[in-house]
Tab-separated table of C-alpha atoms in Angstrom:
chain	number	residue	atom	x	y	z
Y	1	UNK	CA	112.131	101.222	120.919
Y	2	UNK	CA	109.512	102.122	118.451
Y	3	UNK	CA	105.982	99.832	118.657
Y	4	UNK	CA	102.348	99.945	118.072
Y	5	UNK	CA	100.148	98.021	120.184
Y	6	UNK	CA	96.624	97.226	119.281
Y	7	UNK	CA	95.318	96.054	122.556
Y	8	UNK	CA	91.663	93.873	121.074
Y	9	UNK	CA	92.633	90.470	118.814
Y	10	UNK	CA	89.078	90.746	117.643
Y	11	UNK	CA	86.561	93.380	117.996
Y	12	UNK	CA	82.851	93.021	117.379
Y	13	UNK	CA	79.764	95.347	116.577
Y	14	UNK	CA	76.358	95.421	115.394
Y	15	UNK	CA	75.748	96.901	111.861
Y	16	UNK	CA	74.466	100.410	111.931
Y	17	UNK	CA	76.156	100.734	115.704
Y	18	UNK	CA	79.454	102.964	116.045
Y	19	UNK	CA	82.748	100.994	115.832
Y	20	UNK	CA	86.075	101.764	117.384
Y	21	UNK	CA	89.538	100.019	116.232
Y	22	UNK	CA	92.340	100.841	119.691
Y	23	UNK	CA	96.094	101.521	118.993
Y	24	UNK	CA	98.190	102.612	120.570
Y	25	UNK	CA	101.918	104.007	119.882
Y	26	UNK	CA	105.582	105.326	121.076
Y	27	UNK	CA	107.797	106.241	118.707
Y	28	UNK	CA	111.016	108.414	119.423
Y	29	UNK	CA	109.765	112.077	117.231
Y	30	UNK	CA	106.544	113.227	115.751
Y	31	UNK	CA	104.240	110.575	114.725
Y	32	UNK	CA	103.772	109.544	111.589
Y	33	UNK	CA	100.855	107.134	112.019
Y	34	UNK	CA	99.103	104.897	108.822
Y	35	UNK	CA	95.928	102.726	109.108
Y	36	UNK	CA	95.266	99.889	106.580
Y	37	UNK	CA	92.517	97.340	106.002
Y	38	UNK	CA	92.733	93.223	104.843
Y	39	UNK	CA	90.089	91.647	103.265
Y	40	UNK	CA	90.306	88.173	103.180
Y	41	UNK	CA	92.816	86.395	100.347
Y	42	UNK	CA	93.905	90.362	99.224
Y	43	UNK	CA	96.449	92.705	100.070
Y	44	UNK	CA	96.469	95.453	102.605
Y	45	UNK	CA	94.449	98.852	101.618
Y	46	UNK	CA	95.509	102.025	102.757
Y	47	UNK	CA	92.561	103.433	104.586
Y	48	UNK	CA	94.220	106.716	106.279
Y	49	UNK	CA	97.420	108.602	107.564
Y	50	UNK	CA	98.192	111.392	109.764
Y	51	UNK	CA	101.355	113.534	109.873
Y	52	UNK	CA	100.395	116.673	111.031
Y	53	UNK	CA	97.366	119.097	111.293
Y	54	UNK	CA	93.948	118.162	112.501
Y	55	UNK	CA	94.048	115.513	115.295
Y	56	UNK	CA	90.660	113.901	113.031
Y	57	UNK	CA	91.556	112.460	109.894
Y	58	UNK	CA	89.261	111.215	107.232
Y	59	UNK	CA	89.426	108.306	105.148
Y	60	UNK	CA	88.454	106.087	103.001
Y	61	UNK	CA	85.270	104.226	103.257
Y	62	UNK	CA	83.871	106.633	106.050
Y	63	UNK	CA	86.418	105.494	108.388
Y	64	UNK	CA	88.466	108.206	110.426
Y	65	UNK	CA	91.001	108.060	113.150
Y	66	UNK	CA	91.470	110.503	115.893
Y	67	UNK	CA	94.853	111.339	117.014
Y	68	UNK	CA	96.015	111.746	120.799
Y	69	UNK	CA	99.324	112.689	121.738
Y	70	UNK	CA	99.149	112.931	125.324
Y	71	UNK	CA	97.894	109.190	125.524
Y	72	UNK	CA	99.751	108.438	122.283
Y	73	UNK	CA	96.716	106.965	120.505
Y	74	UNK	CA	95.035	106.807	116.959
Y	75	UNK	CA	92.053	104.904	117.119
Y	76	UNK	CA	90.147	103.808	113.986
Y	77	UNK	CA	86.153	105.093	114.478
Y	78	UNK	CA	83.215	104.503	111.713
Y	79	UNK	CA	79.827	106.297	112.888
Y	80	UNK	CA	77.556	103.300	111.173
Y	81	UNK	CA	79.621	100.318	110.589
Y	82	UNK	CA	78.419	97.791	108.049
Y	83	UNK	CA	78.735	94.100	107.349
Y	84	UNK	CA	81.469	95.228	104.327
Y	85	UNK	CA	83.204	96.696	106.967
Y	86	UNK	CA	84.132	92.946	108.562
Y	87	UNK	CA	88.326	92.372	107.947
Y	88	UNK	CA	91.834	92.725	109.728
Y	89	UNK	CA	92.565	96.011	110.965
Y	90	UNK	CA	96.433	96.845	110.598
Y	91	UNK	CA	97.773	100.382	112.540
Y	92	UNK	CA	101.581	101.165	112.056
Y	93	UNK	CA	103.867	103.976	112.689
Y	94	UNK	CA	107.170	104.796	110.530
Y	95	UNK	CA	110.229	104.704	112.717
Y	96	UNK	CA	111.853	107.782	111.846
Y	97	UNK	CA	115.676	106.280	112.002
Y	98	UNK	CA	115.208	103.473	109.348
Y	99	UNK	CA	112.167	105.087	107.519
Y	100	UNK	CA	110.256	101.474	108.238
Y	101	UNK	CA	106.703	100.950	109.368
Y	102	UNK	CA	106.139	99.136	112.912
Y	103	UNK	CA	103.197	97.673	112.462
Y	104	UNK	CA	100.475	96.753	115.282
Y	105	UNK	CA	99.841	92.642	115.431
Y	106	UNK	CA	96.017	93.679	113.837
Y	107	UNK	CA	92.166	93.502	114.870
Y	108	UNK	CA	89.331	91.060	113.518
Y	109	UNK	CA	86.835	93.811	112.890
Y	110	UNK	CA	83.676	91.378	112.547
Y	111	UNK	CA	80.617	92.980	112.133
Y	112	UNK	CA	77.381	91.539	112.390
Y	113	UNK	CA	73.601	91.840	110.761
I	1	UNK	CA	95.864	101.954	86.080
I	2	UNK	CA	96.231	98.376	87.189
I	3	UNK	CA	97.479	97.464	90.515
I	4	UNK	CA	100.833	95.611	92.138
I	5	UNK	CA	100.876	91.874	90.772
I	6	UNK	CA	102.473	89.348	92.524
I	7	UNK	CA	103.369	85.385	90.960
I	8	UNK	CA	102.569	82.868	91.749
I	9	UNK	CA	99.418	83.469	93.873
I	10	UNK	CA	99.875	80.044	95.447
I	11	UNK	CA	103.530	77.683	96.132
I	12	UNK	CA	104.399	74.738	97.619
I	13	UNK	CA	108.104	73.490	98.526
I	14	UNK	CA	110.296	71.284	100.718
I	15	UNK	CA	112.881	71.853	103.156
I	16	UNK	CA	116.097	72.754	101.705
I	17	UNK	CA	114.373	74.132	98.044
I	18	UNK	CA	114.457	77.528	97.128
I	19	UNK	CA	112.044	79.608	95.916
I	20	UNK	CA	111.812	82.878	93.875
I	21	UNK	CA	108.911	85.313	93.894
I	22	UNK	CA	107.475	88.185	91.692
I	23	UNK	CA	105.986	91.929	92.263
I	24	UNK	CA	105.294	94.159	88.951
I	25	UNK	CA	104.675	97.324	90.765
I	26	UNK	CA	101.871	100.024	89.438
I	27	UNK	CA	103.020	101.515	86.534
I	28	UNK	CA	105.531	104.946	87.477
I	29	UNK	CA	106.173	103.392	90.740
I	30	UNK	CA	109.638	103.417	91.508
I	31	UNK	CA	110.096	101.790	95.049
I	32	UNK	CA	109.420	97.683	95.993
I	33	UNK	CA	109.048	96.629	99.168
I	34	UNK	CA	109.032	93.197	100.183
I	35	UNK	CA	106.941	92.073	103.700
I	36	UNK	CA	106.253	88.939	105.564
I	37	UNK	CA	103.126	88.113	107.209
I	38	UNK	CA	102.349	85.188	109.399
I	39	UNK	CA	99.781	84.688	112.045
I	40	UNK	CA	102.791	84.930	114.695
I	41	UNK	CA	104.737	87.728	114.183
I	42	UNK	CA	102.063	89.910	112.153
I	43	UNK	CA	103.900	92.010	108.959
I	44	UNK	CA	107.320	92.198	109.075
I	45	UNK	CA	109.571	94.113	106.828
I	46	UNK	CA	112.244	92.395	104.624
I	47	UNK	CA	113.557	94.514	102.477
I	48	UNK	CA	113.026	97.907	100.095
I	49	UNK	CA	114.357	98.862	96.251
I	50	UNK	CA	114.244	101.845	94.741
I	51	UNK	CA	115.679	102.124	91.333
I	52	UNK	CA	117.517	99.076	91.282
I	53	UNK	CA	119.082	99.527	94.356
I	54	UNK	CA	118.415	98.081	97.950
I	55	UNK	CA	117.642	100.829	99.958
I	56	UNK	CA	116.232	99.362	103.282
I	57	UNK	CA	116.412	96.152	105.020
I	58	UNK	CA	114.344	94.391	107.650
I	59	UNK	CA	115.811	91.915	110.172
I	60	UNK	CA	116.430	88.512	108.405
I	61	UNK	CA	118.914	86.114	107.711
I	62	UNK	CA	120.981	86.330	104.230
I	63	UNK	CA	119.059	83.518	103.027
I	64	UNK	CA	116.215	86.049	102.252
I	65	UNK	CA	117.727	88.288	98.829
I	66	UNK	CA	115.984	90.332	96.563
I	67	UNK	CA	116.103	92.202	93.625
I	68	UNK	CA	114.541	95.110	90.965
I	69	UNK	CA	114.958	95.432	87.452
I	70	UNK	CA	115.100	98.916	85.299
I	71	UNK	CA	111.422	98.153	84.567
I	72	UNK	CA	110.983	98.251	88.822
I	73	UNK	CA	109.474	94.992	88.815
I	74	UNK	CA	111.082	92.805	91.326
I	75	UNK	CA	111.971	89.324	92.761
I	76	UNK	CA	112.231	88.105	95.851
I	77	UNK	CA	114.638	84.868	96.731
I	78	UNK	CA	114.497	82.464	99.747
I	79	UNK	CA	117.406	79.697	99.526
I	80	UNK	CA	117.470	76.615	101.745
I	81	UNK	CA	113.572	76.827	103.121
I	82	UNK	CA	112.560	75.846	106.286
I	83	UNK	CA	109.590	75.599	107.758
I	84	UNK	CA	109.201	78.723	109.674
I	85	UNK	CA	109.464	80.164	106.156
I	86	UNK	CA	105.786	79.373	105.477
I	87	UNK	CA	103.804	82.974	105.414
I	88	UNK	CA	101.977	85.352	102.931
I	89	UNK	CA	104.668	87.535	101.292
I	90	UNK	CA	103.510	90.597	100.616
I	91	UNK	CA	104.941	93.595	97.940
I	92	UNK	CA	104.024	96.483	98.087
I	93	UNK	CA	104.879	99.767	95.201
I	94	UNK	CA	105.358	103.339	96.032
I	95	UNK	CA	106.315	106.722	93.778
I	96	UNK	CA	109.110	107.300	96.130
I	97	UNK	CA	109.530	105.405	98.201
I	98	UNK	CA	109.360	104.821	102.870
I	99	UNK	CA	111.492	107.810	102.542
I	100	UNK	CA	108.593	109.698	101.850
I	101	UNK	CA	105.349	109.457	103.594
I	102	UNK	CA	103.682	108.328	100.469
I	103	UNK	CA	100.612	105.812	100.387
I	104	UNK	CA	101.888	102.193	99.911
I	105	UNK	CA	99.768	99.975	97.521
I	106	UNK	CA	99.884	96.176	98.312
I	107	UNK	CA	99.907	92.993	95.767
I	108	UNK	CA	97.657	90.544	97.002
I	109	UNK	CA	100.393	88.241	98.473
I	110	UNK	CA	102.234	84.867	97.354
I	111	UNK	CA	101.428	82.060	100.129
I	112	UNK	CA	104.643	80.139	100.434
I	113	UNK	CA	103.691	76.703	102.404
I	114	UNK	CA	106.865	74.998	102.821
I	115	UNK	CA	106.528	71.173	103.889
């Protein structure tokens, strides 16, 4: 069955330190893996995707997410994270069959000054 | 080019009421799809329309119905609440629709608090 775990409820960091957002994946095919971003009383924003190609993909915001297929991962990173940065954390993956996107439960990103 | 609308922002019903929600997608968007979120089960899928016509369909009961007009804005109906029904319903607009791996762009959600 297709699922994406993301293993931390809550996650936090230090502004200006290097931030890391776990999931994890399985999915029957080739990944296609989607990260998105809640701020508080607004919808989800699409932050990044990957498909194919370069394991590192770039986003929005400064936020990029490195792809791993042997330990089926795609973990959000930010270099510098910032107080801004401080909302729920959504990874999914489309199951191929329906076309649908499993998404993770989500992360509390909360970063502090 | 403004973003995916949803009405009302904010509802509150009883047991047994229904209840009818709205997405305007972004303008040229053809496909409407309808999520749940609660703090429980996270975002779960309901249904999808593209061009009038349900193309995908999540796991819930037949008390959950939806639909899309020719202008692809489109409603969402819950009949008989209960109380498990309480959640942020989300819509979200794409040019084509999960069939495509294009970007999904989200309303801000309707909270539905059902007493």
């Amino acid at each position: 069955a297709q699922s994406v775990a993301q293993p931390e409820d809550q996650v936090n960091v230090a502004e200006g330190n290097p931030l890391t957002v776990k999931c994890t994946y399985s999915v029957s095919g080739n990944p296609y893996l989607f990260w998105y971003v809640q701020y508080p009383n607004r919808g989800l924003q699409f932050l990044l995707k990957y498909i194919t190609g370069d394991n590192l993909v770039k986003g929005s915001y400064g936020f990029e997410a490195e792809f791993n297929k042997s330990q089926t991962s795609f973990h959000l990173k930010k270099p510098s994270a910032l107080v801004s940065d401080s909302a729920l954390y959504f990874c999914a993956v489309r199951d191929h069959s329906n076309y649908q996107l499993i998404w993770g439960a989500g992360t509390k990103l909360i970063i502090k000054p | 080019k403004a973003g995916v609308t949803q009405t009302p922002r904010y509802l509150i019903k009883t047991r047994g009421q229904q209840v009818t929600l709205s997405c305007s997608p972004i303008s040229g968007h053809r496909s409407v799809s309808w999520y749940q979120q609660t703090p429980g089960q996270g975002l779960q899928f309901l249904f999808e329309y593209f061009s009038e016509t349900q193309r995908n369909k999540g796991n819930f009961p037949g008390r959950f119905s939806g639909r899309q007009f020719s202008n692809s804005r489109s409603e969402m109906n819950v009949s008989t609440l209960e109380l498990g029904d309480s959640a942020l319903y989300l819509c979200a607009s794409s040019l084509e629709g999960l069939a495509v791996d294009n970007e999904q762009f989200f309303g801000p959600g309707t909270r539905l608090t059902v007493l």
